[in-house]
Coordinates of C-alpha atoms in Angstrom, one line a residue:
Chain A
X1 CA 23.4 175.7 184.5
X2 CA 21.1 177.6 182.4
X3 CA 18.3 175.2 181.1
X4 CA 17.7 171.6 183.3
X5 CA 15.9 169.0 183.0
X6 CA 15.6 165.8 185.5
X7 CA 14.3 162.7 184.6
X8 CA 11.9 163.8 182.1
X9 CA 10.3 161.2 180.7
X10 CA 7.5 160.6 178.2
X11 CA 5.7 157.7 175.5
X12 CA 3.8 158.1 172.7
X13 CA 1.0 154.4 173.0
X14 CA 3.6 151.9 174.2
X15 CA 6.3 154.4 172.6
X16 CA 9.2 155.3 174.1
X17 CA 10.5 158.7 173.2
X18 CA 12.2 159.7 176.6
X19 CA 14.3 157.3 179.3
X20 CA 14.8 159.1 182.7
X21 CA 16.7 162.1 180.6
X22 CA 18.3 164.6 182.2
X23 CA 21.5 167.3 181.5
X24 CA 21.6 170.9 181.4
X25 CA 23.3 173.6 179.7
X26 CA 25.4 175.9 180.8
X27 CA 24.4 180.2 179.5
X28 CA 25.2 181.3 176.4
X29 CA 26.3 177.7 174.6
X30 CA 25.4 176.7 172.1
X31 CA 24.3 172.3 172.5
X32 CA 24.2 170.1 169.8
X33 CA 21.2 167.2 170.3
X34 CA 22.3 164.6 167.9
X35 CA 20.9 161.3 167.1
X36 CA 19.6 159.1 165.3
X37 CA 15.8 160.3 163.1
X38 CA 13.5 158.5 165.9
X39 CA 16.2 158.7 168.6
X40 CA 13.9 161.6 170.2
X41 CA 15.8 164.3 169.8
X42 CA 13.1 167.1 168.9
X43 CA 11.0 165.0 171.4
X44 CA 13.0 166.6 175.0
X45 CA 12.8 170.0 172.6
X46 CA 9.8 170.1 171.7
X47 CA 9.0 169.5 175.5
X48 CA 11.7 172.6 176.9
X49 CA 9.4 174.7 174.3
X50 CA 5.9 173.8 176.1
X51 CA 5.2 172.3 173.0
X52 CA 4.9 168.9 174.6
X53 CA 4.2 167.8 178.1
X54 CA 6.4 164.5 179.3
X55 CA 5.0 162.1 181.5
X56 CA 7.3 162.7 184.0
X57 CA 10.3 164.8 185.3
X58 CA 11.5 168.6 185.2
X59 CA 12.1 171.3 182.5
X60 CA 14.7 174.2 184.7
X61 CA 15.2 177.8 182.8
X62 CA 17.1 180.1 184.9
X63 CA 16.4 178.4 188.0
X64 CA 12.5 178.4 187.6
X65 CA 10.7 175.6 186.6
X66 CA 8.5 175.7 183.6
X67 CA 7.1 172.4 183.0
X68 CA 3.1 174.2 184.0
X69 CA 4.1 177.6 181.8
X70 CA 1.9 177.8 178.6
X71 CA 4.9 177.5 175.4
X72 CA 3.8 182.0 175.6
X73 CA 5.3 182.2 178.9
X74 CA 8.3 180.6 178.3
X75 CA 10.6 182.6 176.6
X76 CA 11.3 180.2 174.4
X77 CA 12.1 181.1 170.8
X78 CA 11.9 178.2 168.4
X79 CA 13.0 177.8 164.6
X80 CA 10.1 174.9 163.3
X81 CA 12.5 172.0 161.5
X82 CA 10.2 173.2 158.4
X83 CA 10.3 177.1 159.4
X84 CA 6.8 176.9 159.2
X85 CA 6.1 181.2 158.6
X86 CA 3.7 181.9 158.5
X87 CA 2.6 181.4 155.0
X88 CA 0.2 184.4 154.6
X89 CA 2.4 187.0 156.0
X90 CA 5.4 189.2 154.8
X91 CA 8.5 188.6 155.6
X92 CA 8.2 192.0 158.1
X93 CA 5.0 190.2 159.5
X94 CA 6.3 187.5 160.1
X95 CA 9.5 188.9 162.3
X96 CA 7.2 191.2 163.6
X97 CA 4.6 188.8 165.1
X98 CA 5.7 187.7 167.9
X99 CA 5.9 191.6 169.2
X100 CA 2.3 192.3 168.4
X101 CA 1.3 189.9 170.2
X102 CA 3.2 192.0 173.2
X103 CA 1.7 195.0 172.3
X104 CA 4.6 196.0 171.6
X105 CA 4.3 200.1 170.4
X106 CA 4.7 200.4 166.6
X107 CA 7.7 202.2 166.5
X108 CA 9.6 199.6 168.4
X109 CA 8.4 197.4 166.8
X110 CA 9.9 198.4 163.2
X111 CA 13.0 199.6 164.7
X112 CA 14.2 196.0 166.3
X113 CA 12.6 194.4 163.0
X114 CA 14.9 196.4 161.0
X115 CA 17.3 195.7 163.5
X116 CA 16.8 192.0 163.4
X117 CA 15.9 192.3 158.8
X118 CA 19.4 193.6 159.2
X119 CA 21.5 191.0 161.1
X120 CA 20.1 188.3 159.1
X121 CA 21.2 190.0 155.7
X122 CA 17.2 190.1 155.5
X123 CA 17.5 194.1 154.0
X124 CA 15.3 194.4 150.7
X125 CA 13.3 191.5 151.4
X126 CA 10.9 192.7 154.4
X127 CA 7.2 192.3 151.3
X128 CA 8.2 189.5 150.0
X129 CA 6.2 186.4 151.1
X130 CA 7.3 183.0 152.1
X131 CA 7.2 181.2 148.9
X132 CA 9.0 184.0 146.7
X133 CA 12.5 182.6 150.0
X134 CA 14.7 180.1 148.8
X135 CA 15.1 177.6 151.6
X136 CA 18.8 179.9 153.2
X137 CA 15.9 182.9 153.1
X138 CA 13.6 181.1 154.9
X139 CA 15.5 179.7 157.1
X140 CA 16.9 183.4 158.2
X141 CA 13.7 184.2 158.8
X142 CA 12.5 182.0 160.6
X143 CA 15.8 182.3 162.9
X144 CA 15.1 186.0 163.1
X145 CA 11.0 185.7 163.4
X146 CA 12.3 183.7 166.9
X147 CA 14.9 185.7 168.0
X148 CA 12.5 188.7 167.9
X149 CA 10.7 189.2 171.0
X150 CA 13.8 188.3 172.9
X151 CA 14.1 185.2 174.2
X152 CA 15.8 183.2 177.3
X153 CA 16.2 180.7 175.0
X154 CA 16.6 179.8 170.9
X155 CA 15.2 175.7 170.1
X156 CA 15.8 174.7 166.4
X157 CA 15.5 171.9 164.9
X158 CA 16.9 170.8 162.5
X159 CA 18.0 174.1 161.0
X160 CA 19.7 173.0 157.9
X161 CA 18.2 170.4 157.3
X162 CA 15.5 171.6 154.2
X163 CA 18.7 173.1 152.9
X164 CA 21.3 172.4 150.2
X165 CA 24.9 170.8 151.1
X166 CA 26.4 174.4 149.1
X167 CA 24.5 176.3 150.9
X168 CA 24.3 174.0 154.6
X169 CA 28.0 175.1 155.2
X170 CA 27.8 178.4 154.8
X171 CA 24.8 178.5 157.1
X172 CA 26.3 176.7 160.0
X173 CA 28.8 179.3 160.0
X174 CA 26.9 181.8 159.8
X175 CA 24.3 180.7 162.2
X176 CA 27.1 179.5 164.9
X177 CA 29.0 183.3 164.7
X178 CA 25.6 184.7 164.4
X179 CA 24.4 183.0 167.8
X180 CA 27.3 183.9 169.5
X181 CA 27.0 187.2 168.7
X182 CA 23.6 187.5 169.2
X183 CA 24.8 185.7 173.3
X184 CA 21.3 183.4 173.4
X185 CA 21.3 180.2 174.7
X186 CA 20.5 178.1 171.8
X187 CA 20.3 174.2 171.7
X188 CA 18.8 172.7 167.9
X189 CA 18.4 168.7 167.2
X190 CA 20.0 167.5 164.5
X191 CA 21.6 164.1 162.6
X192 CA 23.9 164.7 160.8
X193 CA 26.8 164.4 162.8
X194 CA 29.4 166.9 160.5
X195 CA 26.5 169.6 161.5
X196 CA 27.3 168.9 165.6
X197 CA 30.8 168.9 165.6
X198 CA 31.1 171.9 163.4
X199 CA 28.5 174.1 165.6
X200 CA 28.1 172.9 168.6
X201 CA 29.7 174.5 171.9
X202 CA 28.6 171.1 174.1
X203 CA 26.8 168.0 172.2
X204 CA 24.1 165.0 174.1
X205 CA 24.6 162.2 171.6
X206 CA 20.3 160.3 171.9
X207 CA 19.8 157.0 171.0
X208 CA 16.2 154.9 172.1
X209 CA 15.2 158.2 173.4
X210 CA 18.5 157.9 176.3
X211 CA 21.9 160.3 176.4
X212 CA 23.9 158.1 175.9
X213 CA 27.2 160.3 175.8
X214 CA 27.6 164.8 176.4
X215 CA 30.7 166.8 176.3
X216 CA 32.4 168.9 173.6
X217 CA 33.0 167.7 170.4
X218 CA 36.8 166.9 170.7
X219 CA 35.9 164.2 173.8
X220 CA 32.9 163.1 171.7
X221 CA 34.8 162.7 168.3
X222 CA 37.9 161.1 170.4
X223 CA 36.8 159.6 173.7
X224 CA 33.4 157.5 173.5
X225 CA 32.2 156.7 176.3
X226 CA 29.2 153.9 175.5
X227 CA 29.3 151.3 172.4
X228 CA 26.8 154.0 170.7
X229 CA 28.7 156.9 170.2
X230 CA 31.8 154.9 169.7
X231 CA 29.9 153.0 166.0
X232 CA 28.4 156.6 165.4
X233 CA 30.5 158.9 165.6
X234 CA 32.7 158.9 162.5
X235 CA 32.8 156.9 159.6
X236 CA 33.3 154.1 162.1
X237 CA 32.4 150.2 161.1
X238 CA 32.7 147.0 162.8
X239 CA 35.1 144.1 162.5
X240 CA 33.8 140.8 165.2
X241 CA 37.0 138.8 164.2
X242 CA 39.5 141.7 165.2
X243 CA 42.6 139.7 166.6
X244 CA 43.5 138.5 163.3
X245 CA 44.9 142.8 162.4
X246 CA 48.0 143.1 163.6
X247 CA 49.0 143.3 167.1
X248 CA 46.0 142.9 168.7
X249 CA 44.9 140.9 170.7
X250 CA 41.5 139.4 171.3
X251 CA 39.5 140.2 174.6
X252 CA 37.0 137.9 175.3
X253 CA 34.8 140.4 177.4
X254 CA 35.0 142.1 174.0
X255 CA 33.3 140.8 170.7
X256 CA 33.8 143.2 168.2
X257 CA 35.3 146.2 167.6
X258 CA 35.1 149.7 166.0
X259 CA 37.4 151.3 163.6
X260 CA 37.5 154.0 161.9
X261 CA 39.2 155.2 158.5
X262 CA 41.3 157.5 160.1
X263 CA 42.5 155.0 162.5
X264 CA 44.5 153.0 159.0
X265 CA 47.1 154.1 157.3
X266 CA 47.4 151.4 153.5
X267 CA 50.8 152.8 151.7
X268 CA 52.1 150.4 148.9
X269 CA 54.6 148.1 149.6
X270 CA 57.7 149.7 148.5
X271 CA 56.7 152.6 151.1
X272 CA 56.3 151.2 154.7
X273 CA 56.7 153.0 157.5
X274 CA 56.6 150.7 160.0
X275 CA 57.5 147.6 158.5
X276 CA 57.0 145.3 162.1
X277 CA 53.6 146.8 162.6
X278 CA 52.1 146.5 158.9
X279 CA 49.7 143.8 157.7
X280 CA 49.7 142.2 154.3
X281 CA 46.4 143.5 152.5
X282 CA 44.1 143.3 149.4
X283 CA 42.7 146.1 147.4
X284 CA 39.8 145.2 146.9
X285 CA 37.8 148.8 145.7
X286 CA 38.5 152.3 145.4
X287 CA 36.1 155.1 146.1
X288 CA 36.6 158.2 144.9
X289 CA 35.5 160.6 147.9
X290 CA 36.5 164.1 145.7
X291 CA 38.8 165.3 148.0
X292 CA 40.5 161.9 149.3
X293 CA 39.7 158.7 148.3
X294 CA 38.9 155.6 150.3
X295 CA 39.6 152.5 149.8
X296 CA 38.1 148.9 150.7
X297 CA 40.5 146.5 151.5
X298 CA 40.9 143.3 152.3
X299 CA 43.4 142.2 155.6
X300 CA 43.9 138.7 157.3
X301 CA 39.6 138.6 156.6
X302 CA 39.1 141.5 157.7
X303 CA 37.8 144.1 155.4
X304 CA 38.6 147.8 156.8
X305 CA 38.1 151.4 155.6
X306 CA 41.1 153.2 155.0
X307 CA 41.3 157.3 153.4
X308 CA 44.4 157.9 151.6
X309 CA 45.2 161.6 149.9
X310 CA 45.1 162.2 146.1
X311 CA 47.9 163.8 146.5
X312 CA 50.2 160.0 147.7
X313 CA 50.3 157.9 144.0
X314 CA 47.8 156.0 142.9
X315 CA 46.5 152.4 143.9
X316 CA 44.5 150.4 142.3
X317 CA 42.3 147.5 142.5
X318 CA 43.6 144.0 143.3
X319 CA 47.0 145.8 144.2
X320 CA 48.9 144.5 148.2
X321 CA 49.5 146.9 150.4
X322 CA 50.9 147.9 153.8
X323 CA 48.1 148.9 156.0
X324 CA 48.9 150.0 159.6
X325 CA 46.2 150.1 162.1
X326 CA 46.9 152.8 165.3
X327 CA 44.1 152.0 167.4
X328 CA 40.2 150.9 167.6
X329 CA 37.6 150.6 169.9
X330 CA 37.2 147.7 171.4
X331 CA 32.8 147.1 172.6
X332 CA 30.2 144.9 174.1
X333 CA 26.8 145.8 174.7
X334 CA 27.8 148.5 177.7
X335 CA 31.6 149.4 177.3
X336 CA 34.1 151.3 175.2
X337 CA 37.9 150.8 175.3
X338 CA 40.3 152.3 172.8
X339 CA 43.7 150.2 172.2
X340 CA 46.8 151.5 171.3
X341 CA 48.9 148.5 168.2
X342 CA 50.7 147.0 170.4
X343 CA 53.5 146.5 168.0
X344 CA 53.5 150.2 168.1
X345 CA 53.3 151.0 171.7
X346 CA 56.5 148.8 171.7
X347 CA 58.5 151.1 169.1
X348 CA 57.7 153.8 171.6
X349 CA 56.3 155.6 167.9
X350 CA 53.9 158.4 167.6
X351 CA 50.9 158.3 167.0
X352 CA 47.6 160.8 167.0
Chain B
X1 CA -2.9 157.8 116.0
X2 CA -5.5 155.0 118.3
X3 CA -4.5 156.8 120.5
X4 CA -5.7 160.4 120.0
X5 CA -9.3 158.1 118.3
X6 CA -9.4 156.6 121.8
X7 CA -8.8 160.6 122.8
X8 CA -11.6 161.6 121.1
X9 CA -13.9 158.9 121.8
X10 CA -13.8 159.5 125.8
X11 CA -14.2 162.5 125.2
X12 CA -16.7 162.7 123.2
X13 CA -19.2 160.1 125.2
X14 CA -18.7 163.2 128.2
X15 CA -19.5 165.9 126.3
X16 CA -23.3 163.9 124.8
X17 CA -23.1 162.6 128.1
X18 CA -23.6 165.8 129.9
X19 CA -25.1 167.3 126.8
X20 CA -28.9 164.7 127.4
X21 CA -28.7 163.9 130.8
X22 CA -28.3 167.8 132.1
X23 CA -28.0 170.6 129.9
X24 CA -31.8 168.6 127.8
X25 CA -33.6 168.4 130.9
X26 CA -32.3 172.9 132.0
X27 CA -33.3 173.6 128.6
X28 CA -36.6 171.7 128.3
X29 CA -37.1 173.5 132.5
X30 CA -36.4 176.7 131.4
X31 CA -38.4 176.6 127.6
X32 CA -41.2 175.5 129.5
X33 CA -41.9 178.0 132.1
X34 CA -42.2 180.7 128.9
X35 CA -44.3 178.3 126.7
X36 CA -47.0 180.6 127.6
X37 CA -45.3 183.2 128.0
X38 CA -43.7 185.6 130.8
X39 CA -46.7 187.1 131.7
X40 CA -47.9 183.1 132.9
X41 CA -44.1 183.0 133.7
X42 CA -44.0 185.7 136.7
X43 CA -47.5 185.4 138.2
X44 CA -46.2 181.8 138.3
X45 CA -42.9 182.6 141.0
X46 CA -45.2 186.3 141.7
X47 CA -47.5 184.0 143.4
X48 CA -47.7 184.5 147.6
X49 CA -47.3 180.4 147.2
X50 CA -44.6 181.4 145.9
X51 CA -43.2 184.2 147.6
X52 CA -43.3 182.6 150.9
X53 CA -42.0 178.9 149.4
X54 CA -39.5 181.2 148.5
X55 CA -38.9 182.8 151.7
X56 CA -39.1 179.9 154.0
X57 CA -36.7 178.0 151.1
X58 CA -34.1 181.0 151.8
X59 CA -34.4 181.2 155.8
X60 CA -34.0 177.5 155.8
X61 CA -30.8 177.9 153.6
X62 CA -29.4 180.2 156.0
X63 CA -29.3 178.6 159.0
X64 CA -28.8 175.7 158.2
X65 CA -25.3 177.3 156.1
X66 CA -24.3 179.2 159.9
X67 CA -24.6 176.1 162.0
X68 CA -23.1 174.1 159.3
X69 CA -19.8 176.1 159.1
X70 CA -19.3 177.0 162.8
X71 CA -20.1 172.8 163.4
X72 CA -17.8 172.5 160.0
X73 CA -14.8 174.3 161.2
X74 CA -14.9 173.0 165.1
X75 CA -15.2 169.8 163.2
X76 CA -12.3 170.3 160.9
X77 CA -10.5 171.7 163.6
X78 CA -10.8 169.1 166.0
X79 CA -9.7 166.7 163.9
X80 CA -6.7 167.7 162.3
X81 CA -4.9 170.2 165.3
X82 CA -6.0 167.6 168.2
X83 CA -5.1 164.5 169.0
X84 CA -7.7 161.8 170.6
X85 CA -9.8 159.0 170.9
X86 CA -12.0 157.4 168.4
X87 CA -10.7 160.4 166.6
X88 CA -11.5 158.3 163.2
X89 CA -14.8 157.0 164.3
X90 CA -16.0 160.8 164.4
X91 CA -14.5 161.5 160.7
X92 CA -16.4 158.3 159.8
X93 CA -19.6 159.6 161.5
X94 CA -19.6 163.2 159.9
X95 CA -19.5 161.5 156.4
X96 CA -23.2 159.2 157.6
X97 CA -25.1 162.0 156.1
X98 CA -24.1 161.4 151.9
X99 CA -24.7 157.5 153.3
X100 CA -28.3 157.6 153.7
X101 CA -31.1 158.3 151.8
X102 CA -32.3 162.4 153.0
X103 CA -35.8 160.1 153.6
X104 CA -35.0 159.0 156.4
X105 CA -32.8 161.1 158.1
X106 CA -36.0 162.8 157.9
X107 CA -38.6 160.7 159.7
X108 CA -35.4 160.2 162.3
X109 CA -36.6 163.5 162.9
X110 CA -40.4 162.7 162.4
X111 CA -39.8 159.3 165.3
X112 CA -38.0 161.8 168.3
X113 CA -40.0 164.6 167.5
X114 CA -43.4 164.0 166.3
X115 CA -46.8 162.9 167.9
X116 CA -44.8 159.7 168.1
X117 CA -41.6 160.9 169.3
X118 CA -40.0 160.9 172.8
X119 CA -38.9 164.2 172.9
X120 CA -43.2 165.1 171.9
X121 CA -44.0 165.1 174.9
X122 CA -41.3 167.6 175.8
X123 CA -42.3 169.9 173.3
X124 CA -45.1 169.9 174.2
X125 CA -45.5 171.1 177.7
X126 CA -43.5 174.2 175.9
X127 CA -45.6 174.6 173.0
X128 CA -42.9 174.3 170.9
X129 CA -43.2 172.7 166.8
X130 CA -40.5 171.0 165.4
X131 CA -42.3 168.5 162.8
X132 CA -44.2 170.0 160.1
X133 CA -42.5 173.2 161.5
X134 CA -40.0 176.0 160.5
X135 CA -37.4 174.3 162.8
X136 CA -38.2 170.6 161.3
X137 CA -37.2 171.8 158.0
X138 CA -34.1 173.2 159.6
X139 CA -32.8 170.1 161.5
X140 CA -33.3 167.8 157.9
X141 CA -31.7 170.1 156.5
X142 CA -29.1 170.5 158.4
X143 CA -28.6 166.8 158.8
X144 CA -28.8 166.7 155.3
X145 CA -25.6 168.3 155.1
X146 CA -23.2 168.5 157.5
X147 CA -20.6 167.5 155.5
X148 CA -19.8 169.7 153.6
X149 CA -17.8 172.3 155.1
X150 CA -16.4 170.3 157.5
X151 CA -14.8 168.2 154.5
X152 CA -13.2 171.1 153.0
X153 CA -11.9 171.8 155.7
X154 CA -10.5 168.9 156.7
X155 CA -8.1 167.7 153.9
X156 CA -7.5 171.4 153.7
X157 CA -6.5 172.6 157.1
X158 CA -4.5 168.7 157.2
X159 CA -2.2 170.0 154.7
X160 CA -1.3 172.5 156.5
X161 CA -0.5 170.7 159.4
X162 CA -0.1 173.0 163.4
X163 CA 3.3 174.2 163.0
X164 CA 2.3 178.1 161.7
X165 CA -0.1 176.9 164.8
X166 CA 2.5 176.0 166.9
X167 CA 5.1 178.9 165.8
X168 CA 2.1 180.7 167.0
X169 CA 1.2 179.6 170.4
X170 CA 4.9 179.8 170.8
X171 CA 4.8 183.4 170.9
X172 CA 2.1 183.4 173.2
X173 CA -0.7 183.9 171.1
X174 CA -3.6 183.3 172.3
X175 CA -6.6 181.3 170.6
X176 CA -9.0 183.9 169.0
X177 CA -5.9 186.1 167.1
X178 CA -4.0 182.2 166.0
X179 CA -7.5 181.2 164.3
X180 CA -7.1 184.5 162.9
X181 CA -3.9 185.7 161.6
X182 CA -2.7 182.2 161.3
X183 CA -6.0 179.5 160.3
X184 CA -8.4 181.8 158.7
X185 CA -6.2 183.4 155.7
X186 CA -5.3 179.3 154.7
X187 CA -8.3 178.2 154.4
X188 CA -10.8 181.1 154.0
X189 CA -11.6 180.2 150.1
X190 CA -12.3 176.0 151.0
X191 CA -14.5 177.8 153.7
X192 CA -15.8 179.5 151.0
X193 CA -16.3 176.5 148.6
X194 CA -17.9 174.5 151.4
X195 CA -20.6 177.1 152.3
X196 CA -21.5 177.6 148.4
X197 CA -21.6 174.1 148.2
X198 CA -23.9 174.3 151.0
X199 CA -25.7 176.2 150.2
X200 CA -26.7 174.4 147.3
X201 CA -27.9 171.3 148.8
X202 CA -29.5 173.5 151.1
X203 CA -31.6 175.1 149.1
X204 CA -32.4 171.9 146.9
X205 CA -33.0 169.5 149.2
X206 CA -36.3 167.8 148.9
X207 CA -36.5 164.3 150.3
X208 CA -35.4 164.8 154.1
X209 CA -37.7 168.3 153.7
X210 CA -40.4 167.2 152.1
X211 CA -40.6 164.0 155.4
X212 CA -40.9 166.3 158.1
X213 CA -42.2 169.5 156.3
X214 CA -46.2 168.0 156.2
X215 CA -47.2 170.1 153.3
X216 CA -48.6 173.0 154.4
X217 CA -48.8 175.2 151.9
X218 CA -47.6 179.1 152.7
X219 CA -46.0 177.2 156.4
X220 CA -43.5 174.8 155.9
X221 CA -43.3 174.2 151.4
X222 CA -40.3 174.8 150.5
X223 CA -38.7 176.1 146.7
X224 CA -38.9 172.3 146.1
X225 CA -41.4 171.0 147.5
X226 CA -43.8 173.2 145.9
X227 CA -42.4 172.6 143.0
X228 CA -44.0 169.5 143.2
X229 CA -47.2 170.4 144.3
X230 CA -47.7 172.8 141.0
X231 CA -46.6 170.1 139.1
X232 CA -48.8 167.5 140.7
X233 CA -51.7 169.5 140.7
X234 CA -50.7 169.8 136.5
X235 CA -50.0 173.5 137.5
X236 CA -47.3 171.7 134.3
X237 CA -45.9 176.0 133.6
X238 CA -46.0 177.1 137.0
X239 CA -43.4 174.2 138.1
X240 CA -41.5 175.1 135.3
X241 CA -40.9 178.4 135.9
X242 CA -41.0 178.1 139.6
X243 CA -38.5 175.7 139.0
X244 CA -36.9 177.9 136.5
X245 CA -35.6 180.7 139.9
X246 CA -33.9 177.2 141.5
X247 CA -32.4 177.5 138.4
X248 CA -30.7 180.3 138.1
X249 CA -30.4 180.6 141.6
X250 CA -28.2 177.5 141.3
X251 CA -26.9 178.9 138.2
X252 CA -25.4 181.6 141.1
X253 CA -23.6 179.2 142.6
X254 CA -22.3 177.1 140.2
X255 CA -20.2 180.9 138.8
X256 CA -19.6 181.3 142.5
X257 CA -18.6 178.0 143.4
X258 CA -16.3 178.3 140.3
X259 CA -14.8 181.6 141.3
X260 CA -14.0 180.1 145.2
X261 CA -12.1 177.2 143.6
X262 CA -10.0 178.9 141.6
X263 CA -9.0 181.2 144.2
X264 CA -8.0 177.5 146.4
X265 CA -6.2 176.0 143.3
X266 CA -4.0 179.8 142.7
X267 CA -3.4 179.6 146.6
X268 CA -2.3 175.9 146.4
X269 CA -0.3 176.7 143.8
X270 CA 1.5 179.1 145.5
X271 CA 2.1 176.9 148.6
X272 CA 3.9 175.0 146.1
X273 CA 6.1 177.2 144.8

């Protein structure tokens, strides 16, 4: 347990930003705080860094309670959402700032900065100012600057939010690799679940200042433990009259079901896989999504979404199709229950 | 076509207005000053009282600008980088001198430090003169020019936010280092701009200073007050000669101001890129 938060509460006026937050992070792990905007994830990060004091609770780093330590003494590197590079300093001076404050000798500073410039692939940019850099380059400078004084812990606030989509994908992989190469315990904040799932070793889902679920990306994805987590992860959509779907019965404890497109297979009527468990539906809309198409299908009055590979025969709007639903999550205010299609269970088939 | 006509009319109106309201009077001041030749002009500005008035004016300006620069830095720093109760009220209060007539500002000091003021016995006990002396003039000038620097800086610092300062603090940088390395480079041109505006106003302040000065020739007369006295005594040429020195200082300030503004704009554009 390298970083630990115990019973953290934080209010801004009457707004509860953190509501009894407790979690711990193992040394060397890359953890993602995932939640919608306004959920309080950045506040958690800022409290770990010491930029915001918690109203109550303890922040513990490496076994020492750091609540009263000023930000500069916590050994924390921080990458801001908009990078907050020192705009009147060159790339070199930005990265060297922390070392200069520590009054390290010039030779050491030069070596360390050079090392980081190579690590982040910024060679040749030492003399540039922040406004002469692209978004991706700024992020690398911010990253190098945060790492320069050898912090114990690296915190990143929405590290990819200000970067365009294509570069973002590359940077994600780069950041994950680089962090594992450096071996530093890291926490990053994101509202983008793809990002969290792809980059993090462990995800903590935050909503309304509370922790909803903590687990590995695949745990979070496959078995959400709270209704919020079930709704938030994946392309989830909610259905209230789920008993109209073939193979599912009404459970009075659960007023709603959460489905994801990947729980559903839509086939042309002449190519059904399991005719007994499949239900007729009418295609209402087809959306081209680049690498696949998304279908909106009306099944017995229930609107569902499903994906279809572009290699399969094209399905048209208004066409009658067969829909097979493998599973869904039943949710109420507190619980989540995974229910498999009862007809499929009877047939003893293999499903995801 | 019609748009073009509208454009021409608007521009022409502005040019005419500026010519009649600003350029013509300034031109008149200068020509009038030299009406009786250079000799009279120089004797007017080299006059003992004129030189003393100039000295007092410069002294006042230096004090005023120094105090208001320090205050402006503190005020804009506290308003933009900290969250506290009554912040709104503080920013409104700082703008009061813009809304109040300078004469009232002068009267306030008479009422506080003058013979009828509550602080008078205390001042008398320590033999300190404020009203009808240089300290009063400086105080009145500070009051009138108080918002200039802080206003310039507040907008600038607001646009910068506090991320960079936070980033510096995370590296363990102390307050003064943060100010020197992170904040000051960002605000320096704005600061200079505020200082220049503040000096221009302090140099020319008449109303507030007139009330607290007492018009003691050679002692508590600033340049604008000296001009008024000369004018009232029908020394018109001398009055305009002394005025023209004020105009000359104003022109220098104007050039400096434009330079500062130009640099400020340039840096702002650099930020956008």
